Amino acid sequence: MLITDVEVEGYGRVDVRLGAGRVVGIGRPGARRGDVDGRGGALLVGLHDHHVHLAALAAEAASVRVGPAEAGDRGGLVGALRSGPPGEWVRAVGYHESVAGELDRWVLDDFAPDRPVRVQHRSGALWVWNSAALRAAGLDGGGDGGDGRFWREDERLRGFTPPVRLDLRGVGARAAAYGITGFTNADPHPGQDLPGLLSVLPQRLVVLGIGDAPVKFLLDDATLPTPGELAASVAAVRPRPVAVHCVTRVQLLVTLLALDEAGPVAGDRIEHGSVIPAETLPWLARLGVTVVTQPHFPVERGREYATDVDPDDQAHLYRCRSLAEAGIPLAVGTDAPYGSADPWAVMRAAVERSGGEAVDRRAALDLFAGEPQHPCRTRRLAVGSVADLCLLHVPLTEALDLMSADVVRATFVGGRRITPHE
């Protein structure tokens, strides 16, 4: 394939030839007509979403969103749960207590008594079922079911609900329109069949816990291991790197102590890094562990964080610029569907951050330009590089000013176009 008249950083306006899945030539424009006329738009390496939950994202097509932005309040939640034919299962996602307070089976019974309802908290960690759902699943006897609140029991509950249609092709198409050429799936307990399920996606795929990808460790404060216990678990999977879910101060401290004891290896990751106290920055830098964070969460959830987060942690939420300045390897994932799936919206949030955490526009773009297996190693388009590419309608400087998915014109994986032709 020949892509003509594109702007490539470091080369200017050039033609780019692709072959065998790689960039095989970058040179001065010639007289030959290309397969794609770039019209002076920038040609970049494709974006990689370094932390996403693809099956959950695909299930959104069969779900109703009931978060603060969608449901708004109690009335909106009730209306959403009662929509659809009586008796039909309702799968609601994105809930936060600011909508209608704490939920349990009896609260949901008041909201929607005539159909099985299950509501997922926006953290992804909690499902709340009403009585109709518990009865339909056979979970309302022998002490099972209780108040209808199930904490991190997705695997067990999956067998009790009707199959959910997964719109993976839709996920892949929307991601291609964003310029995404690869994903790192970050589910804590991926089944061995997950890569096969996700293989319909046109993007490249890394699945944490599968193959040679980092092994995911999910920490919760209520069941937190000691540093020694976590170190033993980490040592047991070496020489593979680990990706440790850290959303609280204590989880981060336990992880850092464990990595000190077990010894870090290249590719170790902290997922989220929701709370990173300033005094731990030199420690993180010394370990060389990569932080894969979500700088958009304080922007998307600022109102809720103002009341939900301990005042002592407010200044340490989802660090971005301070990590980079401390020499800590850094990358970003959307955490979709628990955050926006649009990487350009995440970039805008990273640029707009307050409290000294904002990064410049080019740095924000580079947070999605890391190698799939090594997120902090920024890829650049060059002869010999893999032809995972994003063609823009406009030059790079204009794209950075706009910072919108509207600038994406075409996306290529291994030299094959995965967006619809014009």
Coordinates of C-alpha atoms in Angstrom, one line a residue:
M1 CA 0.0 0.0 0.0
L2 CA 1.2 3.5 -0.8
I3 CA -0.1 6.5 1.3
T4 CA 0.8 9.7 -0.5
D5 CA 1.1 13.3 0.7
V6 CA 1.1 12.8 4.5
E7 CA 2.8 14.7 7.3
V8 CA 5.2 12.5 9.2
E9 CA 7.0 13.9 12.2
G10 CA 10.7 14.4 11.4
Y11 CA 10.2 13.9 7.6
G12 CA 7.7 16.7 6.6
R13 CA 5.3 16.0 3.7
V14 CA 6.2 12.6 2.3
D15 CA 4.8 9.4 0.8
V16 CA 4.7 6.3 3.0
R17 CA 4.9 2.7 1.6
L18 CA 3.6 -0.2 3.6
G19 CA 4.4 -3.9 3.0
A20 CA 4.3 -7.2 4.9
G21 CA 2.6 -5.4 7.9
R22 CA 5.4 -2.8 8.3
V23 CA 6.5 0.6 7.0
V24 CA 8.9 -0.1 4.2
G25 CA 9.5 3.3 2.8
I26 CA 9.3 7.0 3.7
G27 CA 10.3 9.4 1.0
R28 CA 9.7 12.5 -1.1
P29 CA 6.4 12.6 -2.9
G30 CA 6.5 11.0 -6.3
A31 CA 4.3 11.2 -9.4
R32 CA 2.6 7.8 -8.7
R33 CA -0.9 7.8 -7.5
G34 CA -1.3 6.2 -4.1
D35 CA -3.8 3.8 -2.7
V36 CA -4.7 6.5 -0.1
D37 CA -4.2 10.3 -0.7
G38 CA -3.3 11.7 2.7
R39 CA -4.1 15.3 1.6
G40 CA -1.5 16.7 3.9
G41 CA -2.9 15.2 7.0
A42 CA -0.6 13.8 9.8
L43 CA 0.2 10.1 9.8
L44 CA 0.8 8.9 13.3
V45 CA 1.4 5.6 15.1
G46 CA -2.0 4.2 16.1
L47 CA -3.3 4.7 19.7
H48 CA -3.1 1.9 22.2
D49 CA -5.6 1.8 25.1
H50 CA -3.4 0.4 27.9
H51 CA -6.2 -0.5 30.3
V52 CA -9.7 -1.5 29.2
H53 CA -12.3 -4.1 30.0
L54 CA -13.5 -5.3 26.6
A55 CA -16.2 -7.8 27.4
A56 CA -17.8 -5.4 29.8
L57 CA -17.6 -2.6 27.2
A58 CA -19.2 -4.9 24.6
A59 CA -22.0 -5.7 27.1
E60 CA -23.0 -2.0 27.2
A61 CA -25.1 -2.5 24.1
A62 CA -27.4 -4.7 26.1
S63 CA -27.4 -2.4 29.2
V64 CA -28.9 0.8 30.4
R65 CA -26.6 3.4 31.9
V66 CA -27.7 4.8 35.3
G67 CA -24.8 7.0 36.4
P68 CA -25.1 10.6 37.5
A69 CA -24.8 11.9 34.0
E70 CA -27.5 9.6 32.6
A71 CA -30.0 8.9 35.4
G72 CA -29.4 12.1 37.3
D73 CA -31.5 11.4 40.3
R74 CA -33.9 8.9 41.9
G75 CA -36.7 9.6 39.4
G76 CA -34.4 9.1 36.5
L77 CA -33.1 5.8 37.9
V78 CA -36.6 4.5 38.5
G79 CA -37.6 5.4 35.0
A80 CA -34.6 3.6 33.5
L81 CA -35.2 0.5 35.5
R82 CA -38.9 0.3 34.6
S83 CA -38.3 0.8 30.9
G84 CA -38.9 -2.2 28.6
P85 CA -41.3 -5.1 28.7
P86 CA -42.5 -6.3 32.2
G87 CA -40.7 -9.4 33.3
E88 CA -37.6 -8.8 31.2
W89 CA -34.2 -8.7 32.8
V90 CA -32.7 -5.3 33.2
R91 CA -28.9 -4.9 33.3
A92 CA -28.0 -1.4 34.6
V93 CA -24.4 -0.1 34.7
G94 CA -22.5 2.9 35.9
Y95 CA -24.4 3.5 39.2
H96 CA -23.1 5.9 41.8
E97 CA -24.6 6.7 45.2
S98 CA -25.1 10.3 44.3
V99 CA -28.0 9.2 42.1
A100 CA -30.2 7.6 44.8
G101 CA -28.1 6.6 47.7
E102 CA -27.0 3.1 48.8
L103 CA -28.8 0.3 47.0
D104 CA -29.9 -3.2 48.2
R105 CA -32.5 -5.7 47.1
W106 CA -35.3 -4.0 48.9
V107 CA -34.6 -0.5 47.5
L108 CA -34.5 -2.0 44.1
D109 CA -37.8 -3.8 44.9
D110 CA -39.4 -0.5 45.5
F111 CA -38.0 0.9 42.2
A112 CA -38.8 -2.0 39.9
P113 CA -40.8 -4.8 41.5
D114 CA -42.1 -6.5 38.4
R115 CA -38.9 -7.5 36.7
P116 CA -35.5 -9.0 37.5
V117 CA -33.0 -6.1 37.9
R118 CA -29.3 -6.1 38.5
V119 CA -27.3 -2.9 38.9
Q120 CA -23.6 -2.6 38.6
H121 CA -21.7 0.1 40.6
R122 CA -19.5 2.3 38.3
S123 CA -16.4 0.8 40.0
G124 CA -17.3 -2.5 38.5
A125 CA -16.8 -4.2 41.9
L126 CA -20.4 -4.4 43.1
W127 CA -23.6 -5.8 41.7
V128 CA -26.9 -5.3 43.4
W129 CA -29.9 -7.6 42.6
N130 CA -33.5 -7.1 43.4
S131 CA -35.7 -10.0 44.7
A132 CA -37.1 -10.8 41.3
A133 CA -33.6 -11.4 40.0
L134 CA -32.6 -13.5 43.0
R135 CA -35.7 -15.7 42.6
A136 CA -35.2 -16.1 38.9
A137 CA -31.7 -17.2 39.4
G138 CA -32.5 -19.5 42.3
L139 CA -30.4 -17.5 44.7
D140 CA -33.1 -16.6 47.2
G141 CA -32.9 -19.6 49.5
G142 CA -30.6 -21.2 51.9
G143 CA -29.1 -17.9 53.0
D144 CA -27.8 -17.1 49.5
G145 CA -28.8 -13.7 48.2
G146 CA -29.1 -11.9 51.5
D147 CA -29.4 -8.2 50.8
G148 CA -28.7 -8.7 47.1
R149 CA -25.3 -7.1 47.2
F150 CA -22.5 -9.1 45.6
W151 CA -19.0 -7.8 45.9
R152 CA -16.5 -9.1 43.2
E153 CA -18.6 -12.1 42.4
D154 CA -18.9 -11.7 38.6
E155 CA -17.6 -15.1 37.8
R156 CA -20.0 -16.9 40.1
L157 CA -23.0 -14.8 39.0
R158 CA -22.4 -15.2 35.3
G159 CA -24.0 -18.6 35.3
F160 CA -27.2 -17.4 36.9
T161 CA -28.2 -14.7 34.3
P162 CA -29.4 -14.8 30.8
P163 CA -26.7 -14.6 28.2
V164 CA -25.7 -11.0 27.4
R165 CA -25.1 -10.0 23.8
L166 CA -21.6 -8.8 23.4
D167 CA -21.3 -6.2 20.6
L168 CA -17.6 -6.7 20.1
R169 CA -17.7 -5.8 16.5
G170 CA -19.3 -2.5 17.5
V171 CA -16.5 -1.9 20.1
G172 CA -13.8 -2.6 17.4
A173 CA -15.5 -0.2 14.9
R174 CA -15.9 2.6 17.4
A175 CA -12.3 2.2 18.6
A176 CA -11.0 2.3 15.0
A177 CA -12.9 5.6 14.5
Y178 CA -10.9 6.9 17.5
G179 CA -7.6 5.8 15.9
I180 CA -7.1 2.9 18.3
T181 CA -5.0 0.0 16.9
G182 CA -4.5 -2.0 20.1
F183 CA -5.9 -2.8 23.5
T184 CA -4.6 -4.2 26.8
N185 CA -7.5 -6.0 28.4
A186 CA -7.2 -5.7 32.2
D187 CA -9.8 -8.1 33.6
P188 CA -8.6 -9.6 36.9
H189 CA -9.5 -13.2 36.2
P190 CA -9.5 -13.7 32.4
G191 CA -10.6 -17.1 31.2
Q192 CA -8.3 -19.0 28.8
D193 CA -11.1 -18.6 26.2
L194 CA -11.1 -14.8 26.4
P195 CA -8.5 -14.2 23.7
G196 CA -10.6 -16.3 21.3
L197 CA -13.7 -14.4 22.2
L198 CA -12.0 -11.1 21.6
S199 CA -10.4 -12.2 18.4
V200 CA -13.2 -10.7 16.3
L201 CA -11.7 -7.3 17.2
P202 CA -9.6 -5.9 14.3
Q203 CA -7.1 -4.3 16.8
R204 CA -4.1 -6.0 18.3
L205 CA -4.7 -7.4 21.8
V206 CA -2.8 -7.9 25.0
V207 CA -4.7 -9.8 27.7
L208 CA -3.2 -9.4 31.2
G209 CA -2.7 -12.8 32.8
I210 CA -2.6 -14.6 29.4
G211 CA 0.6 -15.7 27.5
D212 CA 3.6 -13.6 28.4
A213 CA 1.5 -10.5 29.4
P214 CA 1.9 -9.3 33.0
V215 CA -0.1 -11.2 35.6
K216 CA -2.9 -9.1 37.1
F217 CA -3.2 -8.9 40.9
L218 CA -6.5 -7.4 42.2
L219 CA -6.2 -5.8 45.7
D220 CA -9.1 -4.9 48.0
D221 CA -8.7 -3.2 51.4
A222 CA -11.0 -5.7 53.1
T223 CA -8.9 -8.7 52.0
L224 CA -5.6 -7.0 51.6
P225 CA -2.6 -9.4 51.9
T226 CA 0.4 -8.5 54.0
P227 CA 3.4 -7.2 52.0
G228 CA 5.2 -10.5 52.6
E229 CA 2.2 -12.5 51.3
L230 CA 1.9 -10.4 48.2
A231 CA 5.7 -10.6 47.7
A232 CA 5.4 -14.4 47.8
S233 CA 2.6 -14.3 45.2
V234 CA 4.7 -12.0 43.0
A235 CA 7.8 -14.2 43.4
A236 CA 5.7 -17.3 42.4
V237 CA 5.0 -15.8 38.9
R238 CA 8.5 -14.5 38.2
P239 CA 10.1 -13.9 35.8
R240 CA 6.8 -12.6 34.4
P241 CA 6.0 -9.0 35.3
V242 CA 2.9 -8.2 37.4
A243 CA 0.2 -5.6 37.0
V244 CA -1.2 -4.7 40.5
H245 CA -4.6 -2.9 40.9
C246 CA -4.0 -0.1 43.4
V247 CA -6.9 2.3 44.1
T248 CA -6.1 3.3 47.7
R249 CA -3.1 4.6 49.6
V250 CA -2.7 1.4 51.6
Q251 CA -2.9 -0.8 48.5
L252 CA -0.1 1.2 46.9
L253 CA 2.1 0.9 50.0
V254 CA 1.6 -2.8 50.3
T255 CA 2.5 -3.2 46.6
L256 CA 5.7 -1.1 46.9
L257 CA 6.8 -3.1 49.9
A258 CA 6.1 -6.4 48.1
L259 CA 8.0 -5.3 45.0
D260 CA 10.9 -4.3 47.2
E261 CA 10.9 -7.7 48.7
A262 CA 10.3 -9.8 45.6
G263 CA 12.5 -7.5 43.4
P264 CA 11.1 -5.6 40.4
V265 CA 11.4 -6.8 36.8
A266 CA 10.9 -4.9 33.5
G267 CA 7.3 -4.6 32.7
D268 CA 5.9 -4.4 36.3
R269 CA 2.8 -2.1 36.4
I270 CA 0.7 -0.3 38.9
E271 CA -2.9 -0.2 37.5
H272 CA -4.8 3.1 38.3
G273 CA -2.5 4.5 40.9
S274 CA -5.6 6.3 42.2
V275 CA -3.9 7.7 45.3
I276 CA -0.1 8.2 45.1
P277 CA 1.2 10.2 48.0
A278 CA 4.0 12.6 47.1
E279 CA 6.5 10.9 49.4
T280 CA 6.2 7.6 47.4
L281 CA 7.4 9.2 44.1
P282 CA 11.1 8.5 44.7
W283 CA 10.2 5.0 45.7
L284 CA 8.3 4.4 42.5
A285 CA 11.1 5.9 40.4
R286 CA 13.6 3.6 42.1
L287 CA 11.6 0.5 41.4
G288 CA 11.1 1.5 37.8
V289 CA 7.5 0.3 37.8
T290 CA 5.2 1.8 35.2
V291 CA 2.0 3.5 36.3
V292 CA -1.0 3.0 34.0
T293 CA -3.4 5.7 35.2
Q294 CA -6.7 7.4 34.2
P295 CA -6.2 11.2 34.3
H296 CA -9.7 11.8 33.1
F297 CA -11.4 10.4 36.3
P298 CA -10.9 13.6 38.4
V299 CA -12.4 15.5 35.5
E300 CA -15.3 13.1 34.9
R301 CA -16.0 12.5 38.6
G302 CA -14.9 15.7 40.2
R303 CA -18.2 16.4 42.0
E304 CA -18.3 12.9 43.5
Y305 CA -14.6 12.8 44.4
A306 CA -15.0 16.1 46.4
T307 CA -17.3 14.3 48.9
D308 CA -16.3 10.6 48.5
V309 CA -12.5 10.9 48.8
D310 CA -10.7 11.4 52.1
P311 CA -9.4 15.1 52.3
D312 CA -5.9 13.8 52.9
D313 CA -6.0 12.0 49.6
Q314 CA -7.5 14.8 47.4
A315 CA -4.1 16.2 46.4
H316 CA -2.8 12.8 45.4
L317 CA -5.5 11.6 43.0
Y318 CA -4.6 10.2 39.6
R319 CA -1.2 11.9 39.3
C320 CA 0.0 12.6 35.8
R321 CA 2.5 15.4 35.3
S322 CA 4.2 14.9 38.7
L323 CA 4.8 11.2 37.9
A324 CA 6.5 12.2 34.6
E325 CA 8.6 14.9 36.2
A326 CA 9.7 12.4 38.9
G327 CA 11.0 10.0 36.2
I328 CA 8.3 7.4 36.7
P329 CA 7.3 5.5 33.6
L330 CA 3.8 6.5 32.7
A331 CA 1.0 5.4 30.4
V332 CA -2.8 5.8 30.2
G333 CA -5.8 3.6 29.7
T334 CA -9.4 4.6 29.4
D335 CA -10.7 1.9 31.9
A336 CA -13.8 1.7 29.7
P337 CA -16.6 1.0 30.3
Y338 CA -15.9 2.5 33.8
G339 CA -14.5 5.6 32.1
S340 CA -14.9 7.2 28.8
A341 CA -13.9 4.9 25.9
D342 CA -12.7 8.0 23.8
P343 CA -8.9 8.4 24.2
W344 CA -9.1 12.0 22.8
A345 CA -11.5 12.9 25.7
V346 CA -8.9 11.4 28.0
M347 CA -6.2 13.5 26.4
R348 CA -8.2 16.6 26.8
A349 CA -8.8 15.8 30.5
A350 CA -5.0 15.3 31.0
V351 CA -4.4 18.7 29.4
E352 CA -7.1 20.4 31.5
R353 CA -6.1 18.9 34.9
S354 CA -5.8 21.3 37.8
G355 CA -3.5 21.1 40.8
G356 CA -0.3 21.0 38.8
E357 CA -1.1 17.6 37.1
A358 CA -1.8 18.9 33.6
V359 CA 0.5 17.8 30.8
D360 CA 1.1 19.5 27.5
R361 CA -0.8 18.4 24.4
R362 CA 1.9 16.4 22.8
A363 CA 2.7 14.5 26.1
A364 CA -1.0 13.7 26.4
L365 CA -1.0 12.1 22.9
D366 CA 2.1 10.1 23.7
L367 CA 0.4 8.6 26.7
F368 CA -1.5 6.4 24.2
A369 CA 1.5 5.9 21.9
G370 CA 3.4 3.3 24.0
E371 CA 4.4 -0.1 22.9
P372 CA 1.7 -2.7 23.8
Q373 CA 3.9 -4.8 26.0
H374 CA 6.0 -1.8 27.2
P375 CA 3.5 1.1 27.6
C376 CA 6.1 3.7 28.6
R377 CA 8.2 3.2 25.4
T378 CA 6.8 5.7 23.0
R379 CA 6.5 4.5 19.4
R380 CA 7.4 6.7 16.4
L381 CA 6.7 6.1 12.7
A382 CA 9.9 5.0 11.0
V383 CA 11.0 2.6 8.3
G384 CA 10.8 -0.9 9.7
S385 CA 8.1 0.0 12.3
V386 CA 4.9 -2.0 12.5
A387 CA 2.3 -0.4 10.3
D388 CA -0.3 0.2 13.0
L389 CA -1.2 3.8 12.0
C390 CA -3.6 6.6 12.4
L391 CA -4.2 9.0 9.5
L392 CA -5.6 12.4 10.4
H393 CA -7.6 14.9 8.3
V394 CA -5.3 17.7 9.5
P395 CA -1.7 18.4 10.3
L396 CA -0.4 17.4 13.8
T397 CA -0.4 21.0 15.2
E398 CA -4.0 21.4 14.3
A399 CA -4.9 18.0 15.7
L400 CA -3.3 18.8 19.0
D401 CA -5.2 22.1 19.1
L402 CA -8.6 20.4 18.5
M403 CA -7.8 17.2 20.4
S404 CA -10.9 15.5 19.1
A405 CA -11.7 12.1 17.5
D406 CA -13.1 14.1 14.6
V407 CA -9.6 14.6 13.3
V408 CA -9.2 10.8 12.7
R409 CA -9.7 9.9 9.0
A410 CA -8.4 6.3 8.8
T411 CA -6.9 3.6 11.0
F412 CA -4.6 0.8 9.8
V413 CA -3.4 -2.4 11.7
G414 CA -0.5 -4.3 10.1
G415 CA -1.0 -2.1 7.0
R416 CA -4.6 -3.1 6.6
R417 CA -7.3 -0.4 6.8
I418 CA -9.8 -1.2 9.6
T419 CA -12.0 1.9 9.1
P420 CA -14.6 2.2 6.4
H421 CA -13.3 3.5 3.1
E422 CA -14.6 7.0 2.1

